[in-house]
Amino acid sequence: EWFQSNYNYRVMLHHKDKSTSNIPSPHKLTDHHNSWHGVSTIAAQFDKYLQQLGKTPLDRDELSILLDTLPTSDVRINRNPLKVFLYTIEQLEDTNITRRTHFERDLQHFLGLTSPFDDFSSQAKSNVNKVTYPEYIDVCQPEFDSLRKSLVKEGKKSSEWIVNRFVMAEDVVVSDVEYFREKLRAWGEDPCSIVREQ
């Protein structure tokens, strides 16, 4: 879903800006040499970006994989002294009012705000476009099976590292750790097979 949303957003901007360049096939966006405005399957490896915050020690193998995955110019491991509040989009849009209110209070406290947030789920969405373009993709279509399989594989690896290592770091704050873990573990599941079963 992340890849589809990001790709389609870039397609929308492409048309909105009246760009004359070609829109690449999503099948070609599979490594850091082949990305389009930040869209690639490699960009879905969120663990690689979080590793660079220096919140958890990396062993030699993890460091080697990090350096092999991202362009060397993009790798900067700096021990960041600030705490990190980590959340998922689902926490912003949670329909469980008790859990969402708890999340909003946790974030308010983390940021040191005195006024509570407005209900996140009732806020107007920006960058939501009712217009569709012929280049928009639906990753659940069979033509994207191999791309989706790659994204699910990377999502599983990322979510396991985040859930088992990053969330455990002293400087990382998560509201409702169990719900957060549940949502991250879904990264390792094919969202299209879940949709088909419903």
PDB file of N, CA and C in Angstrom, residues 29 49 71:
ATOM      1  N   LEU A  29      11.608   0.291 -10.523  1.00  0.00           N
ATOM      2  CA  LEU A  29      11.998   1.045  -9.330  1.00  0.00           C
ATOM      3  C   LEU A  29      12.361   0.087  -8.200  1.00  0.00           C
ATOM      4  N   TYR A  49      16.773   3.463   7.537  1.00  0.00           N
ATOM      5  CA  TYR A  49      16.817   4.886   7.887  1.00  0.00           C
ATOM      6  C   TYR A  49      16.828   5.067   9.401  1.00  0.00           C
ATOM      7  N   PRO A  71      22.699   4.073  -1.066  1.00  0.00           N
ATOM      8  CA  PRO A  71      23.860   4.742  -1.654  1.00  0.00           C
ATOM      9  C   PRO A  71      24.747   5.264  -0.513  1.00  0.00           C
TER      10      PRO A  71
END
